[in-house]
Short mmCIF file of C-alpha atoms and ligand atoms in Angstrom, two decimals:
data_model
loop_
_atom_site.label_atom_id
_atom_site.label_comp_id
_atom_site.label_asym_id
_atom_site.label_seq_id
_atom_site.Cartn_x
_atom_site.Cartn_y
_atom_site.Cartn_z
CA MET A 20 7.96 -25.75 21.07
CA THR A 21 4.12 -24.71 21.19
CA LEU A 22 2.13 -21.16 19.51
CA LYS A 23 2.11 -20.43 22.89
CA GLU A 24 5.84 -20.87 23.96
CA ALA A 25 6.64 -19.09 20.98
CA LYS A 26 4.63 -15.70 21.79
CA ILE A 27 6.51 -16.33 24.90
CA TYR A 28 9.76 -17.41 24.11
CA ILE A 29 9.48 -13.54 21.38
CA GLN A 30 8.48 -11.41 24.26
CA LYS A 31 10.92 -12.52 26.51
CA GLU A 32 13.90 -12.81 24.18
CA LEU A 33 13.27 -8.65 23.00
CA SER A 34 11.42 -7.60 26.26
CA ASP A 35 14.70 -5.57 26.55
CA TYR A 36 15.10 -3.88 23.42
CA TYR A 37 11.14 -3.20 22.71
CA PRO A 38 8.15 -1.91 24.10
CA LYS A 39 5.66 -3.95 24.78
CA ASN A 40 3.38 -2.48 22.18
CA GLU A 41 6.16 -3.28 19.19
CA ILE A 42 6.86 -6.65 20.59
CA GLU A 43 3.00 -7.29 20.19
CA SER A 44 2.70 -5.85 17.12
CA PHE A 45 5.75 -8.16 15.83
CA ILE A 46 4.41 -10.78 16.98
CA LYS A 47 1.07 -10.73 14.90
CA ILE A 48 2.54 -9.89 11.93
CA ILE A 49 5.71 -12.43 12.25
CA PHE A 50 2.61 -15.48 12.94
CA SER A 51 0.19 -13.41 10.11
CA ASP A 52 3.09 -12.63 7.64
CA VAL A 53 5.19 -15.15 7.88
CA PHE A 54 3.23 -18.69 9.31
CA ASP A 55 -0.04 -17.30 7.92
CA LEU A 56 -2.29 -17.73 10.99
CA SER A 57 -4.70 -15.16 11.78
CA SER A 58 -5.25 -13.69 15.53
CA VAL A 59 -8.01 -16.23 15.82
CA ASP A 60 -5.71 -19.08 14.54
CA VAL A 61 -3.62 -18.12 17.33
CA LEU A 62 -5.85 -18.47 20.20
CA MET A 63 -7.10 -21.69 18.73
CA LYS A 64 -3.39 -23.80 18.41
CA GLU A 65 -1.63 -21.85 20.88
CA ASN A 66 -0.65 -25.24 21.95
CA GLU A 67 0.12 -27.48 19.11
CA THR A 68 3.53 -27.81 18.51
CA LEU A 69 5.16 -25.66 15.75
CA PRO A 70 7.59 -27.66 13.42
CA ARG A 71 11.86 -27.75 13.77
CA LYS A 72 11.62 -25.30 9.81
CA ALA A 73 8.76 -22.47 11.85
CA LYS A 74 11.12 -22.59 15.30
CA LEU A 75 14.62 -22.06 13.79
CA LEU A 76 12.86 -19.33 11.95
CA ILE A 77 11.63 -18.11 14.48
CA ASN A 78 15.12 -17.82 16.19
CA GLU A 79 16.35 -16.57 13.42
CA ILE A 80 14.17 -13.26 13.01
CA THR A 81 13.64 -12.97 17.81
CA GLU A 82 17.82 -12.63 16.97
CA ARG A 83 18.12 -9.94 14.22
CA LEU A 84 15.23 -7.87 15.49
CA LYS A 85 17.46 -7.63 18.59
CA THR A 86 20.36 -6.23 16.37
CA TYR A 87 17.38 -3.47 15.27
CA GLU A 88 16.83 -5.03 11.72
CA PRO A 89 13.79 -3.87 10.39
CA LEU A 90 11.28 -6.42 10.68
CA GLN A 91 10.09 -5.42 6.96
CA TYR A 92 13.78 -6.20 5.80
CA ILE A 93 14.04 -9.62 7.56
CA ILE A 94 11.13 -11.12 6.44
CA GLY A 95 11.65 -9.38 3.25
CA PHE A 96 8.44 -7.50 2.26
CA THR A 97 5.60 -5.37 3.66
CA GLU A 98 1.93 -4.39 2.98
CA PHE A 99 1.61 -1.01 1.30
CA TYR A 100 -2.14 0.25 0.60
CA GLY A 101 -3.38 -3.57 0.65
CA LEU A 102 -1.16 -4.71 -1.20
CA GLN A 103 2.07 -6.74 -1.30
CA PHE A 104 5.79 -5.54 -1.58
CA LYS A 105 8.39 -7.22 -2.00
CA LEU A 106 11.42 -5.08 0.37
CA SER A 107 15.21 -4.99 0.00
CA PRO A 108 17.86 -3.44 1.73
CA ASP A 109 18.06 -0.80 -1.45
CA VAL A 110 14.40 0.79 -0.82
CA LEU A 111 12.71 2.62 2.30
CA ILE A 112 10.38 1.21 3.85
CA PRO A 113 7.11 2.51 3.06
CA ARG A 114 5.73 4.25 5.58
CA PRO A 115 1.82 5.16 6.36
CA GLU A 116 1.97 8.41 5.77
CA THR A 117 2.54 8.13 2.38
CA GLU A 118 -0.52 5.23 1.99
CA GLU A 119 -2.16 8.86 2.84
CA LEU A 120 -0.90 10.67 -0.27
CA VAL A 121 -2.38 7.35 -2.19
CA ASP A 122 -5.55 7.75 0.00
CA LEU A 123 -5.17 11.72 -0.92
CA ILE A 124 -4.53 11.14 -4.79
CA LEU A 125 -7.24 8.68 -5.58
CA LYS A 126 -10.01 10.34 -3.75
CA GLU A 127 -9.78 13.49 -6.29
CA TYR A 128 -9.52 11.08 -8.72
CA LYS A 129 -11.77 7.79 -7.91
CA ASP A 130 -15.64 8.97 -7.31
CA PRO A 131 -16.88 6.06 -4.52
CA SER A 132 -18.33 4.28 -6.45
CA GLY A 133 -15.01 3.34 -8.07
CA PHE A 134 -15.15 5.13 -11.32
CA GLU A 135 -12.39 6.57 -12.45
CA ASN A 136 -12.41 10.35 -13.29
CA PRO A 137 -10.88 10.85 -15.43
CA LYS A 138 -9.65 7.76 -17.72
CA GLY A 139 -6.71 7.55 -18.37
CA LEU A 140 -4.74 9.25 -16.57
CA GLN A 141 -0.82 9.53 -17.35
CA ILE A 142 1.07 9.90 -13.56
CA LEU A 143 4.63 9.84 -12.69
CA ASP A 144 5.92 9.45 -9.95
CA ILE A 145 9.48 10.49 -9.41
CA GLY A 146 11.90 8.66 -6.09
CA THR A 147 9.99 5.26 -6.84
CA GLY A 148 12.14 3.43 -4.51
CA SER A 149 10.32 -0.24 -3.28
CA GLY A 150 7.24 1.33 -6.13
CA CYS A 151 4.97 2.11 -4.11
CA ILE A 152 2.92 5.10 -4.77
CA ALA A 153 3.02 3.93 -8.32
CA VAL A 154 1.92 0.15 -7.64
CA SER A 155 -1.06 1.84 -5.69
CA LEU A 156 -1.73 4.06 -8.36
CA ALA A 157 -1.72 1.99 -11.04
CA LYS A 158 -3.63 -1.13 -9.22
CA ASN A 159 -6.40 1.51 -8.17
CA LEU A 160 -6.25 3.33 -11.62
CA PRO A 161 -6.98 0.59 -14.17
CA SER A 162 -6.93 2.76 -17.39
CA ALA A 163 -4.12 5.11 -16.18
CA GLU A 164 -1.01 5.19 -17.72
CA VAL A 165 1.50 4.97 -14.27
CA PHE A 166 6.21 5.74 -15.28
CA ALA A 167 7.63 5.81 -12.09
CA LEU A 168 11.58 7.78 -11.88
CA ASP A 169 14.56 6.65 -9.95
CA ILE A 170 17.90 6.88 -9.75
CA SER A 171 18.65 4.18 -7.86
CA SER A 172 18.49 0.84 -10.53
CA LYS A 173 18.53 -1.54 -7.57
CA ALA A 174 15.64 0.16 -5.82
CA LEU A 175 13.93 -0.24 -9.88
CA GLU A 176 14.43 -3.75 -10.06
CA THR A 177 12.57 -3.77 -6.58
CA ALA A 178 10.01 -1.95 -7.79
CA LYS A 179 9.69 -3.58 -11.56
CA SER A 180 9.01 -6.92 -9.15
CA ASN A 181 6.02 -4.91 -7.34
CA ALA A 182 4.50 -3.99 -10.48
CA LEU A 183 5.01 -7.68 -11.68
CA LYS A 184 3.66 -9.10 -8.15
CA ASN A 185 1.02 -6.85 -8.08
CA ASN A 186 -0.18 -7.90 -12.25
CA ILE A 187 0.77 -4.51 -13.31
CA GLU A 188 2.38 -2.56 -15.81
CA VAL A 189 4.79 0.46 -15.22
CA THR A 190 6.96 1.65 -17.01
CA PHE A 191 9.88 2.07 -14.95
CA ILE A 192 12.88 4.86 -15.85
CA GLN A 193 16.42 5.16 -14.69
CA GLU A 194 16.97 9.05 -14.22
CA ASP A 195 18.84 11.39 -11.44
CA ILE A 196 15.40 14.32 -11.06
CA LEU A 197 18.63 16.97 -10.88
CA ASN A 198 19.14 16.22 -14.12
CA ASP A 199 18.03 19.23 -16.56
CA PHE A 200 15.04 17.77 -17.97
CA SER A 201 13.46 21.68 -19.85
CA ASP A 202 13.52 19.66 -23.12
CA ASN A 203 10.36 18.07 -22.93
CA VAL A 204 11.53 16.66 -26.03
CA ALA A 205 14.31 14.90 -24.88
CA PHE A 206 12.57 13.59 -21.85
CA LYS A 207 10.14 12.32 -24.21
CA ARG A 208 12.80 10.47 -26.32
CA ARG A 209 14.24 8.96 -23.12
CA LEU A 210 11.10 7.41 -22.65
CA THR A 211 10.04 5.80 -26.08
CA SER A 212 13.79 4.71 -25.67
CA VAL A 213 13.16 3.09 -22.20
CA ALA A 214 9.92 1.56 -24.04
CA SER A 215 11.49 0.16 -27.00
CA LYS A 216 14.22 -1.64 -24.83
CA ARG A 217 11.79 -3.38 -22.91
CA ARG A 218 9.15 -3.58 -25.61
CA LEU A 219 6.71 -2.29 -23.87
CA THR A 220 4.02 -2.08 -26.39
CA ARG A 221 1.66 -0.32 -24.05
CA VAL A 222 4.14 2.75 -24.20
CA ALA A 223 5.42 2.24 -27.54
CA SER A 224 2.30 3.11 -28.53
CA LYS A 225 0.03 5.91 -29.40
CA ARG A 226 -0.64 6.97 -25.70
CA ARG A 227 2.75 7.63 -24.55
CA PRO A 228 2.25 11.26 -22.99
CA THR A 229 3.16 14.41 -23.86
CA LYS A 230 2.52 15.66 -20.39
CA PHE A 231 1.08 14.14 -17.80
CA ASP A 232 -1.67 14.92 -15.59
CA ILE A 233 -0.47 13.71 -12.41
CA ILE A 234 3.23 14.00 -10.88
CA VAL A 235 3.65 12.27 -7.88
CA SER A 236 6.51 12.90 -5.21
CA ASN A 237 8.02 12.00 -1.98
CA PRO A 238 11.73 12.48 -2.28
CA PRO A 239 15.04 12.50 0.09
CA TYR A 240 14.00 15.02 2.76
CA VAL A 241 15.76 13.93 6.02
CA THR A 242 18.14 16.93 6.65
CA PHE A 243 21.69 15.29 7.98
CA SER A 244 21.49 17.34 11.47
CA GLU A 245 18.11 15.50 11.91
CA LYS A 246 19.85 12.23 11.53
CA GLU A 247 21.27 11.70 15.46
CA LYS A 248 17.46 12.32 16.32
CA MET A 249 16.79 9.11 14.33
CA GLN A 250 16.65 5.43 15.36
CA LYS A 251 19.05 2.76 15.20
CA ASN A 252 16.44 0.66 12.48
CA VAL A 253 16.33 3.16 10.15
CA LEU A 254 20.42 4.47 10.17
CA ASP A 255 21.64 1.20 9.91
CA TYR A 256 19.46 -0.38 7.54
CA GLU A 257 17.53 1.53 5.82
CA PRO A 258 19.02 3.03 2.44
CA GLU A 259 20.75 6.87 3.17
CA LEU A 260 19.88 7.50 -0.78
CA ALA A 261 16.53 7.76 0.27
CA LEU A 262 16.48 9.94 3.12
CA PHE A 263 19.14 13.00 3.52
CA VAL A 264 19.33 15.92 2.13
CA GLU A 265 22.27 18.63 2.85
CA ASP A 266 20.75 20.88 5.54
CA ASP A 267 22.05 23.49 2.89
CA ASN A 268 19.86 22.97 0.87
CA PRO A 269 16.83 21.07 2.03
CA LEU A 270 14.57 21.53 -0.69
CA ILE A 271 17.02 20.55 -3.02
CA PHE A 272 14.81 17.68 -4.72
CA TYR A 273 10.69 20.00 -4.04
CA ASN A 274 12.92 22.79 -6.80
CA ALA A 275 14.22 20.03 -9.10
CA VAL A 276 10.20 18.39 -8.90
CA CYS A 277 8.94 21.87 -9.72
CA ARG A 278 11.07 22.80 -12.49
CA PHE A 279 10.08 19.15 -14.46
CA ALA A 280 6.56 19.66 -13.31
CA ARG A 281 6.43 23.21 -14.94
CA HIS A 282 7.63 21.48 -18.26
CA HIS A 283 6.08 18.17 -17.85
CA LEU A 284 2.49 18.72 -16.43
CA SER A 285 -0.42 19.29 -18.47
CA SER A 286 -1.73 22.14 -17.81
CA GLU A 287 -4.25 22.05 -15.07
CA GLY A 288 -1.99 19.21 -14.15
CA LYS A 289 -1.40 18.36 -10.66
CA LEU A 290 1.76 17.99 -8.49
CA TYR A 291 1.65 15.87 -4.95
CA PHE A 292 4.61 16.07 -2.71
CA GLU A 293 4.89 14.67 0.43
CA ILE A 294 7.30 16.71 2.96
CA ASN A 295 9.10 17.00 5.74
CA GLU A 296 6.46 18.57 8.60
CA GLN A 297 9.51 21.43 8.94
CA TYR A 298 9.07 22.60 5.40
CA GLY A 299 5.49 22.61 4.92
CA LYS A 300 5.21 26.64 4.64
CA GLU A 301 9.02 27.37 2.17
CA ILE A 302 7.41 24.21 -0.02
CA LYS A 303 3.85 25.81 -0.04
CA THR A 304 5.92 29.59 -1.18
CA LEU A 305 7.83 27.12 -3.98
CA LEU A 306 5.16 25.87 -5.15
CA LEU A 307 3.23 29.34 -5.52
CA SER A 308 6.53 30.92 -7.28
CA SER A 309 6.44 28.33 -9.79
CA GLY A 310 3.06 28.82 -11.02
CA PHE A 311 0.97 27.07 -9.00
CA SER A 312 -2.52 27.43 -7.79
CA ASP A 313 -4.75 26.01 -5.36
CA VAL A 314 -1.70 25.36 -3.68
CA GLU A 315 -2.65 23.72 0.06
CA ILE A 316 -0.37 21.69 3.01
CA ILE A 317 -2.68 19.05 4.42
CA LYS A 318 -1.38 17.73 7.30
CA ASP A 319 -0.99 13.62 8.14
CA ILE A 320 -3.54 11.79 10.61
CA ASN A 321 -0.77 13.04 13.50
CA GLY A 322 -1.68 16.31 12.64
CA LYS A 323 1.97 16.82 11.36
CA ASP A 324 2.33 18.81 8.01
CA ARG A 325 2.73 16.15 5.59
CA ILE A 326 1.39 16.91 2.14
CA VAL A 327 1.90 19.68 -0.23
CA LYS A 328 -0.62 19.37 -3.66
CA GLY A 329 -0.82 22.15 -6.53
CA ARG A 330 -2.39 22.31 -9.78
CA LEU A 331 -0.43 23.76 -12.54
CA ILE A 332 -2.41 27.06 -14.47
C1 LIG B 430 12.49 8.99 0.70
S1 LIG B 430 12.69 7.71 -0.73
C2 LIG B 430 10.86 7.35 -1.22
C3 LIG B 430 10.85 5.91 -2.11
C4 LIG B 430 9.23 5.25 -2.47
N1 LIG B 430 8.51 6.06 -3.28
C5 LIG B 430 8.26 5.89 -0.80
O1 LIG B 430 7.59 6.42 -0.90
O2 LIG B 430 8.45 4.66 -0.29
C6 LIG B 430 13.20 8.25 -2.21
C7 LIG B 430 13.34 8.21 -3.73
O3 LIG B 430 13.92 8.97 -4.46
C8 LIG B 430 15.49 7.84 -5.00
N2 LIG B 430 16.32 9.43 -5.10
C9 LIG B 430 17.63 10.16 -4.56
N3 LIG B 430 18.21 10.97 -5.16
C10 LIG B 430 17.48 10.29 -6.50
C11 LIG B 430 17.68 11.12 -7.65
N4 LIG B 430 18.58 12.03 -7.50
N5 LIG B 430 16.76 11.25 -8.70
C12 LIG B 430 15.65 10.08 -8.46
N6 LIG B 430 15.38 9.27 -7.49
C13 LIG B 430 16.32 9.63 -6.35
C14 LIG B 430 15.67 7.32 -3.64
O4 LIG B 430 16.53 5.88 -4.69
C15 LIG B 430 14.04 6.99 -3.23
O5 LIG B 430 14.04 4.98 -3.90
#
């Protein structure tokens, strides 16, 4: 099988399952991320014969795509904010709208020449999943100290390997954000014990935060009633724990994170949320009634309410 034949094979096999543009994007990812071939390489080498191993791999990927398994899970990684992230079935596939959230934070704390302002920020990512937010912030704000929390130990394992893979340090904490963390001393003790268990000298140092400058969260926000409108590839493969909330309490995580932020953000510290487009106004009201000012709803590239941010006063 030549490269050209491989392309035609994938197009033909998947034509009953996906729209044409999606198949083209799969082909691009398979050639570039699995076989390390650019679009130019593919054109130049289209008559070259693929080794038997590559042919078998293409067959396997195509068959798995037919079951609507997301390509990112099949190949085991994805790109986010220019970095590579390993994926496992225990973590959500990072979405482009979350890149917009990271980009917004970086624009507010880094000037166009790349200078961090201020330096040495203490940042906490709540519901870190693959670690995409925490790792991208740590990579782009080298003087910051980044913490990331999730309830899922398996998600944290993946996030840890993503920190390693991208050569940065993040302190990971396994916690349920729905617990009561109003006692700042207890939470600090928790951070200390995590740090000493893992012998993270950097955290065990004097720079351990008393308060965070930035808290960011992309918590579960899809209601169960929205589930039936969702695509099979999300429903069958992405972790339910990362996605869904009860219809009668859709803002449960926003309430919990706001409560947490009131106790653990420094004065003037900022809170950034990714949101369900349906709840922008409610989340804005929640922040205003929780003591935040400069509260703004920000739209994503598709014009949907996607981020809410505020500053603690
Ligand atoms: C929507 S995913 C976000 C993942 C990642 N931050 C991203 O943007 O792709 C929400 C994350 O919250 C975590 N989570 C769910 N319930 C939680 C809880 N009670 N406490 C802490 N984390 C929780 C899930 O395990 C999941 O990783």
